[in-house]
Short mmCIF file of C-alpha atoms in Angstrom, two decimals:
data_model
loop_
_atom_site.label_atom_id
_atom_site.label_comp_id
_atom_site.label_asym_id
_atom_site.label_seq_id
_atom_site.Cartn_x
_atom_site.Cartn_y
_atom_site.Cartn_z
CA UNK A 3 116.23 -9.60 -50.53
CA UNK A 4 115.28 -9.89 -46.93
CA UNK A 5 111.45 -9.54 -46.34
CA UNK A 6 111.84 -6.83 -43.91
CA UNK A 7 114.17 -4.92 -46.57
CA UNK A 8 111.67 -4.81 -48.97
CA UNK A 9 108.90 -3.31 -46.50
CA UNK A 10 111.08 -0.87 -45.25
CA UNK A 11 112.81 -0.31 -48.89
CA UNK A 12 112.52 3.40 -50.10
CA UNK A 13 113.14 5.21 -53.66
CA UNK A 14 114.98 8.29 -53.42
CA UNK A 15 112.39 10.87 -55.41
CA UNK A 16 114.14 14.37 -54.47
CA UNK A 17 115.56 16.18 -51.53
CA UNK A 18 114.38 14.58 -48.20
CA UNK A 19 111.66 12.62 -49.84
CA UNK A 20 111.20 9.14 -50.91
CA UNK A 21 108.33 7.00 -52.39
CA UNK A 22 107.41 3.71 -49.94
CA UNK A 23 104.82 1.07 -50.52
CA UNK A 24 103.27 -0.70 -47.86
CA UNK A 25 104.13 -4.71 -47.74
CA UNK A 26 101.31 -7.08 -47.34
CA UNK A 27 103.84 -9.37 -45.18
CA UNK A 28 103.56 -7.23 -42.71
CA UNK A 29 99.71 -6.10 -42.50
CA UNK A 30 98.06 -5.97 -39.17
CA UNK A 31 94.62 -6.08 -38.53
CA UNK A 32 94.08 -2.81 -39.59
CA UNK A 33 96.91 -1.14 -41.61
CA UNK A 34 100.55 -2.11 -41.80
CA UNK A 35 102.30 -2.91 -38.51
CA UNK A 36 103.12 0.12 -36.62
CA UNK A 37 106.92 -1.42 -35.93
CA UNK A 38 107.73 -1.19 -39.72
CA UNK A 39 106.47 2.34 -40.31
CA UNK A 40 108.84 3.19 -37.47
CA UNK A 41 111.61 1.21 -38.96
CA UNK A 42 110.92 2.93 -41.94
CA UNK A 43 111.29 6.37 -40.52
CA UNK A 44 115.06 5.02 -39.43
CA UNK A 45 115.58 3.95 -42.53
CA UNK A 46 114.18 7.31 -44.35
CA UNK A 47 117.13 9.23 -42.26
CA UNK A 48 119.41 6.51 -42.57
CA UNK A 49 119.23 7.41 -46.61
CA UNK A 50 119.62 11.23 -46.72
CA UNK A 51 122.63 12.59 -47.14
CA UNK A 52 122.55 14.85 -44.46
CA UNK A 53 122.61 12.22 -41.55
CA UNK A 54 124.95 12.33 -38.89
CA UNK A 55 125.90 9.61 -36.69
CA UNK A 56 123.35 6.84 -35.27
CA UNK A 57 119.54 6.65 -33.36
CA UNK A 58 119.31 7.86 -30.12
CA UNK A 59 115.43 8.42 -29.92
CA UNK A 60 112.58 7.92 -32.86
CA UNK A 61 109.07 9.01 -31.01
CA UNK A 62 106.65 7.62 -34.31
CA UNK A 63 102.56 9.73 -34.08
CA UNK A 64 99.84 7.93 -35.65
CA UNK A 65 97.32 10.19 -36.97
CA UNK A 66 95.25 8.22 -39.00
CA UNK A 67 95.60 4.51 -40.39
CA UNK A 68 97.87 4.24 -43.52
CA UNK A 69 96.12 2.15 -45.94
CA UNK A 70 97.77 -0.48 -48.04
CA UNK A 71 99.78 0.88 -51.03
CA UNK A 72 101.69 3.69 -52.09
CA UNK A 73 102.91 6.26 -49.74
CA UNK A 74 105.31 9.23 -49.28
CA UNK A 75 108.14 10.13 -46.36
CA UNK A 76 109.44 13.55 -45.60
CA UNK A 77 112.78 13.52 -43.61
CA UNK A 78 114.32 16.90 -42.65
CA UNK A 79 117.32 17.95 -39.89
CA UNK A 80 115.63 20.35 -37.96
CA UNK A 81 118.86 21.61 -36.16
CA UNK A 82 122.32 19.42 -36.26
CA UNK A 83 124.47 20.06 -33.23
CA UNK A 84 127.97 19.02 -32.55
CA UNK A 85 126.94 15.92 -31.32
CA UNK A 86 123.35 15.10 -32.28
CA UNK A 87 120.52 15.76 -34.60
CA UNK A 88 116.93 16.37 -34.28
CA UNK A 89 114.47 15.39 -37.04
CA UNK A 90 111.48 15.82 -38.51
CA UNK A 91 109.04 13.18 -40.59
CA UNK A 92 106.29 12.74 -42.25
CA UNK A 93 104.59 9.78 -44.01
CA UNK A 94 101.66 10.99 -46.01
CA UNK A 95 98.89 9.23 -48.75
CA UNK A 96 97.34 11.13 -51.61
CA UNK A 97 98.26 14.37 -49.71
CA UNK A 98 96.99 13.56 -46.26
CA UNK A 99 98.75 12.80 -43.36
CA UNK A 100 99.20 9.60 -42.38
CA UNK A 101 102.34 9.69 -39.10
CA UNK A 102 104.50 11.91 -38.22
CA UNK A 103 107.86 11.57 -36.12
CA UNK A 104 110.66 13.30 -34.69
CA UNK A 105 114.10 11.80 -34.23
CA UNK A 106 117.44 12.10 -32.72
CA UNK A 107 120.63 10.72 -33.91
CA UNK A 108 123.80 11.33 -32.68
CA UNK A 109 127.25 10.47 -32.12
CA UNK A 110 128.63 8.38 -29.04
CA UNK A 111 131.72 8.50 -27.06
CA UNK A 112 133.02 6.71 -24.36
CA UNK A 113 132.29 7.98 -20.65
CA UNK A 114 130.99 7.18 -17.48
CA UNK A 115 128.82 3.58 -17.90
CA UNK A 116 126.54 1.93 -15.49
CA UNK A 117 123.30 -0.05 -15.49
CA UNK A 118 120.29 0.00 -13.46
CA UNK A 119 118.21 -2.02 -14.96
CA UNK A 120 118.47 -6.27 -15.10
CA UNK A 121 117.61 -8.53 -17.39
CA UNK A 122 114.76 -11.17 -16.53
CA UNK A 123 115.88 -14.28 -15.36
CA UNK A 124 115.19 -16.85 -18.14
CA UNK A 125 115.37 -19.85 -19.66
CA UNK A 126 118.04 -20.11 -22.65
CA UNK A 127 116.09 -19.87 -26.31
CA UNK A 128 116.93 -23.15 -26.97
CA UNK A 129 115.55 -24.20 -23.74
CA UNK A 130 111.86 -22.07 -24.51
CA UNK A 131 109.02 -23.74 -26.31
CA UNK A 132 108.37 -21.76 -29.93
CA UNK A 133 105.15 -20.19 -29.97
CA UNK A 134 103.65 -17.10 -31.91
CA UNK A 135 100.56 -15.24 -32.45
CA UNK A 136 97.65 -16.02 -34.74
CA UNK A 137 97.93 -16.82 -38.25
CA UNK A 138 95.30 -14.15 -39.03
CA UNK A 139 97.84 -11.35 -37.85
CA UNK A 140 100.53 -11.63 -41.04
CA UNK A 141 103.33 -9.31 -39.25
CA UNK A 142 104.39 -11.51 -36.61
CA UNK A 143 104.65 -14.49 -38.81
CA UNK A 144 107.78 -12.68 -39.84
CA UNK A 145 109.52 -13.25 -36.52
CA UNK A 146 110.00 -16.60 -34.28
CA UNK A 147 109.05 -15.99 -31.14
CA UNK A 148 109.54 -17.95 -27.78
CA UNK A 149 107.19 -17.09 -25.01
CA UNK A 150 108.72 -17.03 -21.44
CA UNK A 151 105.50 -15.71 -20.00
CA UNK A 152 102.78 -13.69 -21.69
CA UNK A 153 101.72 -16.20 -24.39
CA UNK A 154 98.27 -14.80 -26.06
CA UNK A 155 95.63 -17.08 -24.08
CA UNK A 156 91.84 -16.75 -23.71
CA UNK A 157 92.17 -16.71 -20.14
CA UNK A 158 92.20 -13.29 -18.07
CA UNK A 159 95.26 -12.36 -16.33
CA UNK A 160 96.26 -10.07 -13.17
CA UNK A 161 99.41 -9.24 -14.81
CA UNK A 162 100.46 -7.49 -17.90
CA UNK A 163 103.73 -8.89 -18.59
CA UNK A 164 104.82 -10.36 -21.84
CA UNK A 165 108.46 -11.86 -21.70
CA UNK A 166 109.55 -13.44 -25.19
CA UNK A 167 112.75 -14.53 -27.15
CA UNK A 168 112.17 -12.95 -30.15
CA UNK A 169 114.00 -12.68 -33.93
CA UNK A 170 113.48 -12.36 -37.11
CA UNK A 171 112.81 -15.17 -39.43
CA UNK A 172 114.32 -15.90 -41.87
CA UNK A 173 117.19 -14.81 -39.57
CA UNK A 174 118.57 -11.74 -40.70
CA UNK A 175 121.80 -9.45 -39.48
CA UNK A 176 120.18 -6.90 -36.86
CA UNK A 177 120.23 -3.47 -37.78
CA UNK A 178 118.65 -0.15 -36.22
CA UNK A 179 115.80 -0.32 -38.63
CA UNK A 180 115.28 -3.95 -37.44
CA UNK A 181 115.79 -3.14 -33.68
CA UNK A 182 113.15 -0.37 -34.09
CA UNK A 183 110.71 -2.81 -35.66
CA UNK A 184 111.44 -5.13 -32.45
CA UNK A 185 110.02 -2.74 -30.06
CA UNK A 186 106.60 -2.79 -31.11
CA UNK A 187 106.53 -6.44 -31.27
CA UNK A 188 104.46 -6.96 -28.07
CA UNK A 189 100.48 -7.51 -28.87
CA UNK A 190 98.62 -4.86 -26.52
CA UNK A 191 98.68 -5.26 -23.04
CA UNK A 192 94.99 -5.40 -22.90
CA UNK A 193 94.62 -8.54 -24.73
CA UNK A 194 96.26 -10.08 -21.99
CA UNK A 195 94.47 -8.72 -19.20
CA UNK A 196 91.24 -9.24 -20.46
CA UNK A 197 91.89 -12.30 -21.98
CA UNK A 198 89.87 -11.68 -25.27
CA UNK A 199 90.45 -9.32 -28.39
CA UNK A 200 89.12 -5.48 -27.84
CA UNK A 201 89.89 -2.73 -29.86
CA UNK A 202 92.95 -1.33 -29.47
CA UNK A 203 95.82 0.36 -31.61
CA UNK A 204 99.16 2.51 -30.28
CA UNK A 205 98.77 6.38 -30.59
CA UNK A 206 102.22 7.09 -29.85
CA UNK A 207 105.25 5.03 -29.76
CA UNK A 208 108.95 6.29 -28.41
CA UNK A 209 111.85 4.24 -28.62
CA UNK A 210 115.55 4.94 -26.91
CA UNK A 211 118.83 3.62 -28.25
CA UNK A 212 121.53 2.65 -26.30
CA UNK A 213 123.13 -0.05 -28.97
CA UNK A 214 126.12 0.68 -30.75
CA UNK A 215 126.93 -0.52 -34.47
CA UNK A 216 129.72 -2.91 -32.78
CA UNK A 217 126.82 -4.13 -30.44
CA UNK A 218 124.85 -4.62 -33.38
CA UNK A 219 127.41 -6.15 -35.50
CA UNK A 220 128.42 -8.23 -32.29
CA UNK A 221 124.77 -9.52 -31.93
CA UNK A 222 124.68 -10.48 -36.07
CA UNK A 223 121.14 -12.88 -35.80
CA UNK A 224 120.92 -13.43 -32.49
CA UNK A 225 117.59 -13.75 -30.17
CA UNK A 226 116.60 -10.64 -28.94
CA UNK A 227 114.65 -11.19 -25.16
CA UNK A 228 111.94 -8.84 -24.92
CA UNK A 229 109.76 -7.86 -21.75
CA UNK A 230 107.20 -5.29 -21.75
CA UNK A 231 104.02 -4.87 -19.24
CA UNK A 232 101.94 -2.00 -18.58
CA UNK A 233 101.37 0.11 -15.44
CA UNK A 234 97.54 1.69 -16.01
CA UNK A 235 94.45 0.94 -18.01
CA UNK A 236 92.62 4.61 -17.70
CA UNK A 237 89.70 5.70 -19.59
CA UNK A 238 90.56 4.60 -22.61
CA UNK A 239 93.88 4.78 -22.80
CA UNK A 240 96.84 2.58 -21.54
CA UNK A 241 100.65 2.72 -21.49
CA UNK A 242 103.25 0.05 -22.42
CA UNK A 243 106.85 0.04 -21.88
CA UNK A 244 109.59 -3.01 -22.91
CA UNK A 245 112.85 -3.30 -22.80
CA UNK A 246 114.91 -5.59 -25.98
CA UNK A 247 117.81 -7.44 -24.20
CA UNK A 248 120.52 -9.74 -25.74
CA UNK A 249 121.28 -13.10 -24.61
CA UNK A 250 124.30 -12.21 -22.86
CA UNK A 251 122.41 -9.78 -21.03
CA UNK A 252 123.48 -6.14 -22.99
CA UNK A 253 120.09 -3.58 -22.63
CA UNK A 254 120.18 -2.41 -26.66
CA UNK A 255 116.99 -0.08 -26.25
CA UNK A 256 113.82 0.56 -24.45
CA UNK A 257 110.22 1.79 -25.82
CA UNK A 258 107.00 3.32 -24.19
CA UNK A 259 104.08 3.57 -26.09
CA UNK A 260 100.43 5.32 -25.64
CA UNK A 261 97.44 2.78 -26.86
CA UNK A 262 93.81 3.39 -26.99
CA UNK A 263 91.62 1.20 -26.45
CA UNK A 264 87.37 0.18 -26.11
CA UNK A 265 85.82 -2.34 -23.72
#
């Protein structure tokens, strides 16, 4: 099995609720790596037999840190509609909370289609130095990444952006619960900025769907380019927002997230 389908792998334990364990592959520095809890929200829904049609939004609260080990997930529809679904999780430890989320999925059909956004102009993976983040952060050795701009550096910067080819590794068939996991692949914007480590972690992180299952299955292992930056650094709190691109230039989803932070 996969590495990422173990960490996101869940036993069934009764109606709406499964039994997780965290997967030291995937630590951060403190606590598992918020992009695989999320993933394993999608896959939590993904299981019950209640689900109806595919992600269109997953917004993932982190209440406290989950600690490594054993943990539980609560999935329940909320309200299904003709067309989509709304959901609510939980993820708790030993009877506390740990994260909670809420989640649409729902069905597509074709209509109207247009595209504001563009894809940054890049160099072709194979064309893009392979880089990565410290050894000491285990997650991200889990994906081979290919800095465009936004390498982690000790030097200060006067922009936030972080541009990267980006896939898993071993390569591995993208899913949703994969794609999910890719949007909170981008270190905090802060870092950069400052140039240095500060504390920092992501409060809330929302991520919107636009793939398909063909674009997935259409995609199989490809590189995924990812860009993110932020736009204010505010009393302790800053946003982030990215955008997870394919190489032939199809916009599969987008995330924002809320980080705190202390300098």
């Amino acid at each position: 099995m996969h590495p990422f389908d173990e960490a996101v792998a869940l036993d069934v334990v009764g109606d709406g609720t499964y039994n997780g364990k965290t997967s030291p592959p995937y630590n951060n520095m403190v606590g598992p790596f918020g992009g695989i809890t999320a993933a394993t929200f999608i896959r939590a829904i993904e299981l019950h037999p209640e689900h109806l049609g595919t992600p269109v939004s997953l917004t993932v609260n982190f209440a406290g840190p989950v600690a490594e080990g054993d943990f539980e997930v609560s999935a329940r529809p909320v309200r299904t509609n003709r067309s989509n679904q709304h959901w609510y999780l939980e993820l708790t430890q030993n009877g506390a909370v740990a994260t909670t989320a809420t989640a649409v999925f729902g069905t597509r059909r074709d209509t109207w289609d247009n595209i504001e956004a563009t894809a940054p102009a890049v160099s072709s993976p194979a064309d893009t130095k392979q880089g990565g983040l410290p050894d000491a952060i285990a997650w991200a050795r889990n994906y081979e990444m290919r800095f465009v701009a936004g390498a982690l550096s000790n030097h200060e910067s006067a922009d936030s952006t972080e541009t990267l080819w980006i896939r898993d590794t071993p390569p591995r068939p993208l899913d949703f619960a994969a794609l999910t996991s890719l949007s909170d692949v981008f270190y905090p914007r802060i870092f950069q900025r400052l140039g240095t480590y500060v504390p920092a972690g992501t409060i809330s992180l929302t991520t919107h769907y636009f793939a398909t299952p063909e674009d997935l299955e259409q995609h199989a292992d490809g590189y995924i380019l990812g860009t993110a930056r932020a736009r204010r650094f505010h009393q302790g709190y800053f946003d982030q927002t990215a955008e997870l691109w394919t190489e032939s230039g199809s916009l599969l989803a987008t995330s924002h997230q809320v980080v705190y932070y202390k300098v």
